[in-house]
PDB file of C-alpha atoms in Angstrom:
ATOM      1  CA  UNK A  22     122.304  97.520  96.169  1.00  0.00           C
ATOM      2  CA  UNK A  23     119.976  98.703  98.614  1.00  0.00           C
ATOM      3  CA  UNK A  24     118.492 101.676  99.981  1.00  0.00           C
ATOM      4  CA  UNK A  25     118.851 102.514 103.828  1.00  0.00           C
ATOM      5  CA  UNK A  26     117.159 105.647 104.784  1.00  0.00           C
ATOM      6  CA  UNK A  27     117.988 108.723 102.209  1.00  0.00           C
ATOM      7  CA  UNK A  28     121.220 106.989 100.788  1.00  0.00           C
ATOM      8  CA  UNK A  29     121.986 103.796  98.927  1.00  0.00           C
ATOM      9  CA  UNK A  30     124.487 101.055  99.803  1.00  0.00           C
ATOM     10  CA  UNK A  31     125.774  97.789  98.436  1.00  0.00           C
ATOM     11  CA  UNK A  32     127.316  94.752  99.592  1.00  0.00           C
ATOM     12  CA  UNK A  33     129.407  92.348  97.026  1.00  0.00           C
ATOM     13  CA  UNK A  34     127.962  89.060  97.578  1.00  0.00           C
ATOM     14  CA  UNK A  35     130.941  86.557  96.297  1.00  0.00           C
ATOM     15  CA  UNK A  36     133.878  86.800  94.113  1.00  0.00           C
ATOM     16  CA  UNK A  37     137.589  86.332  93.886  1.00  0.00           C
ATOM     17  CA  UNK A  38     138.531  89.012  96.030  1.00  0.00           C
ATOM     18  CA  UNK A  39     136.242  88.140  98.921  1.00  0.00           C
ATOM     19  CA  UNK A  40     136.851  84.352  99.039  1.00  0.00           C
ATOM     20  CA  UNK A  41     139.309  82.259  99.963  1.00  0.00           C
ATOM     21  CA  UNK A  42     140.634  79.548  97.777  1.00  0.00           C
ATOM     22  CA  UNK A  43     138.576  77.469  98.640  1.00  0.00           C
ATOM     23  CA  UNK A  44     135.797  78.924  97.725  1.00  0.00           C
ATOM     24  CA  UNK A  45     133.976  78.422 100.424  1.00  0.00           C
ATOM     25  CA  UNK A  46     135.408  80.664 103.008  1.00  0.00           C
ATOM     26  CA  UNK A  47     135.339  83.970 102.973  1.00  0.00           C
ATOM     27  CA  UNK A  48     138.537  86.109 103.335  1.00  0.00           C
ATOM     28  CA  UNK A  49     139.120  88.122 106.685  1.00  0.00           C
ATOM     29  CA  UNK A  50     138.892  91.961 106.235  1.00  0.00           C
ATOM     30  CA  UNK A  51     143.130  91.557 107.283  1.00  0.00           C
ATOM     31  CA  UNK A  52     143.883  95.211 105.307  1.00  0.00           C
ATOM     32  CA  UNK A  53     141.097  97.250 107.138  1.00  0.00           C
ATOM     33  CA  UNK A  54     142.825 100.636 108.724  1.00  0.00           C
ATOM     34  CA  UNK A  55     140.785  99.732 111.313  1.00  0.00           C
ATOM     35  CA  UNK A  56     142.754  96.966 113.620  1.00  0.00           C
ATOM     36  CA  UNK A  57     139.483  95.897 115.703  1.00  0.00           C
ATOM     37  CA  UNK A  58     138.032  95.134 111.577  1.00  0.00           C
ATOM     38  CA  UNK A  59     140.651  93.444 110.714  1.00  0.00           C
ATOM     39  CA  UNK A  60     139.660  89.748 111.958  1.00  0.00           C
ATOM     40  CA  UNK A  61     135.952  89.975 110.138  1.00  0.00           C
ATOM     41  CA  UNK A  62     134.926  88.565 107.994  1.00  0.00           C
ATOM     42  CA  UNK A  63     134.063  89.526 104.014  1.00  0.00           C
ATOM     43  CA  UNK A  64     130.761  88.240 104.382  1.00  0.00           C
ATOM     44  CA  UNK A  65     127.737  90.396 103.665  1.00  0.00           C
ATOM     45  CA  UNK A  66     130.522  93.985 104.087  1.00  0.00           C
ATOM     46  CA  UNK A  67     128.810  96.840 103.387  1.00  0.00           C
ATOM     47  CA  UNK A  68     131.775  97.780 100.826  1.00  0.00           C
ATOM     48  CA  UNK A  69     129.386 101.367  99.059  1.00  0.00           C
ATOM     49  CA  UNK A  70     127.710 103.397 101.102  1.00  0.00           C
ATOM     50  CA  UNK A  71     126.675 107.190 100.886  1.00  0.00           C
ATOM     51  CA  UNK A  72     125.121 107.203  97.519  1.00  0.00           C
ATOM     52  CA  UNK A  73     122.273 109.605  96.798  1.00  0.00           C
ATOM     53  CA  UNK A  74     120.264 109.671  93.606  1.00  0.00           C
ATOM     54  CA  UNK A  75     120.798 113.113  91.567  1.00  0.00           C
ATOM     55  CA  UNK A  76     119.206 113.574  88.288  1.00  0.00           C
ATOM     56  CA  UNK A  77     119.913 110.080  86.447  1.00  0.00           C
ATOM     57  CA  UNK A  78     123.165 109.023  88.368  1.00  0.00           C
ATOM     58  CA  UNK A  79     124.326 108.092  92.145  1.00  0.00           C
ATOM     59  CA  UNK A  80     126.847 110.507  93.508  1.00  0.00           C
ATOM     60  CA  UNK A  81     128.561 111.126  96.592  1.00  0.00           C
ATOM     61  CA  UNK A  82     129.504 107.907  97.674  1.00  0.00           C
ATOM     62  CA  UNK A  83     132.257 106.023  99.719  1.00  0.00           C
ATOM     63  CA  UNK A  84     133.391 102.795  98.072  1.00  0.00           C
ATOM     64  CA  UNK A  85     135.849 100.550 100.134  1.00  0.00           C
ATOM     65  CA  UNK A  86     138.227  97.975  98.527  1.00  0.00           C
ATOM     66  CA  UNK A  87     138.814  95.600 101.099  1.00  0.00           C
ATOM     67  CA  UNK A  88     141.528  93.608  99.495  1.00  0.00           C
ATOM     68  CA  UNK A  89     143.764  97.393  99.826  1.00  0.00           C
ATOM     69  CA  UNK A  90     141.830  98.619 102.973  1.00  0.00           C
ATOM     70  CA  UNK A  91     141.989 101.864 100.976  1.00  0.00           C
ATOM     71  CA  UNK A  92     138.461 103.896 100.722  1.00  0.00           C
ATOM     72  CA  UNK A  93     137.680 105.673  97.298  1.00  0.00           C
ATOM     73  CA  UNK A  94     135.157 108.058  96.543  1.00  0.00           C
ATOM     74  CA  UNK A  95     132.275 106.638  93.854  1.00  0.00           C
ATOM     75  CA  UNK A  96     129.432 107.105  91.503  1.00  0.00           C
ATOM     76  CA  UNK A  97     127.317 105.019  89.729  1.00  0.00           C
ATOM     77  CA  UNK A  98     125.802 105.698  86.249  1.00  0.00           C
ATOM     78  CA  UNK A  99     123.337 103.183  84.709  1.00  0.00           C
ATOM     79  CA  UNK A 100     123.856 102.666  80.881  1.00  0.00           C
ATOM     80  CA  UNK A 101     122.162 100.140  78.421  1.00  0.00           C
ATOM     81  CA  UNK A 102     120.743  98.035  81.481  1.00  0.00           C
ATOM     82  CA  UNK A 103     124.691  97.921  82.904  1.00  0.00           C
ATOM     83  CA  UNK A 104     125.224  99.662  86.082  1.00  0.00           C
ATOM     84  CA  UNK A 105     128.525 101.292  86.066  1.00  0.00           C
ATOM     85  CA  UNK A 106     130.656 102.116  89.340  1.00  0.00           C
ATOM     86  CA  UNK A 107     133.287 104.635  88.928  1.00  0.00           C
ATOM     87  CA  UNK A 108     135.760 104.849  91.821  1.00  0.00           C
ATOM     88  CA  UNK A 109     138.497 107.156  92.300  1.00  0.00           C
ATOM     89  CA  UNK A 110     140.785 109.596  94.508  1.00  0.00           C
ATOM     90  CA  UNK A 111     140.292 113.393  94.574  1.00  0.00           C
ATOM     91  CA  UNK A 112     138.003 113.990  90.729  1.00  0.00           C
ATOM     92  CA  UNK A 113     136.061 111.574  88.876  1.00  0.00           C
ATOM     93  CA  UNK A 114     138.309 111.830  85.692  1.00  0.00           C
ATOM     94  CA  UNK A 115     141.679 109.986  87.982  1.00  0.00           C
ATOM     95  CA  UNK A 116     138.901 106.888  88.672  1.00  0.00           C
ATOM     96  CA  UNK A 117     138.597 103.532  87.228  1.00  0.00           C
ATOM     97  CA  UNK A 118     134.800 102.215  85.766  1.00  0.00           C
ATOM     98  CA  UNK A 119     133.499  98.468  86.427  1.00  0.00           C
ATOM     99  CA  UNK A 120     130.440  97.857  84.831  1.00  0.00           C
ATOM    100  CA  UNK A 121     127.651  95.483  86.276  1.00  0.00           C
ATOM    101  CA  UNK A 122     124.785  93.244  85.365  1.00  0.00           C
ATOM    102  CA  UNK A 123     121.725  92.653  87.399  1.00  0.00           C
ATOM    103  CA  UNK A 124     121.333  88.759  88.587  1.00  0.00           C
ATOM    104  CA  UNK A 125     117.801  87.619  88.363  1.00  0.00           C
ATOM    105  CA  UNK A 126     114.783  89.771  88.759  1.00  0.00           C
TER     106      UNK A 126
END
């Protein structure tokens, strides 16, 4: 996470879905809506942006699944030192919740 002028945005560093198998090489962004996206690479993709602080949570945000191409809209809540990212379509209560731990210091 990081902040870039008023909002906060996020990039997902390495995992499953942004590597290849390998595990070395990142995946091309090949399900972007976007054909001139579609031959990046996964590396260092801004994948939340839009996020604005409001009374204890992060609302208001765009949260792109690049392994769909589809865009979602997201929130984050922090909980017991967890950070958890709610995406969904249309209201909050058709989403799905990840939760997510802080790496280092």
């Amino acid at each position: 996470m990081f902040k870039a002028g008023t909002e906060f945005r996020a990039r997902l560093l390495y995992g499953n879905q942004l590597m290849e198998a390998d595990n070395v090489t990142f995946k091309k962004d090949a399900k972007n809506p976007d054909p001139a996206l579609r031959s990046r690479s996964m590396k260092n993709v801004v994948f939340i942006t839009g996020l604005h602080w409001n009374d204890g949570s992060c609302t208001g945000g765009s949260l792109y699944d690049g392994s769909s191409g589809r865009t979602y809209n997201c929130q984050i809540t922090m909980q017991s030192g967890k950070m958890n990212l709610r995406g969904y379509i249309g209201i909050s209560a058709l989403g799905q919740t990840r939760a997510f731990h802080r790496v280092g210091a």
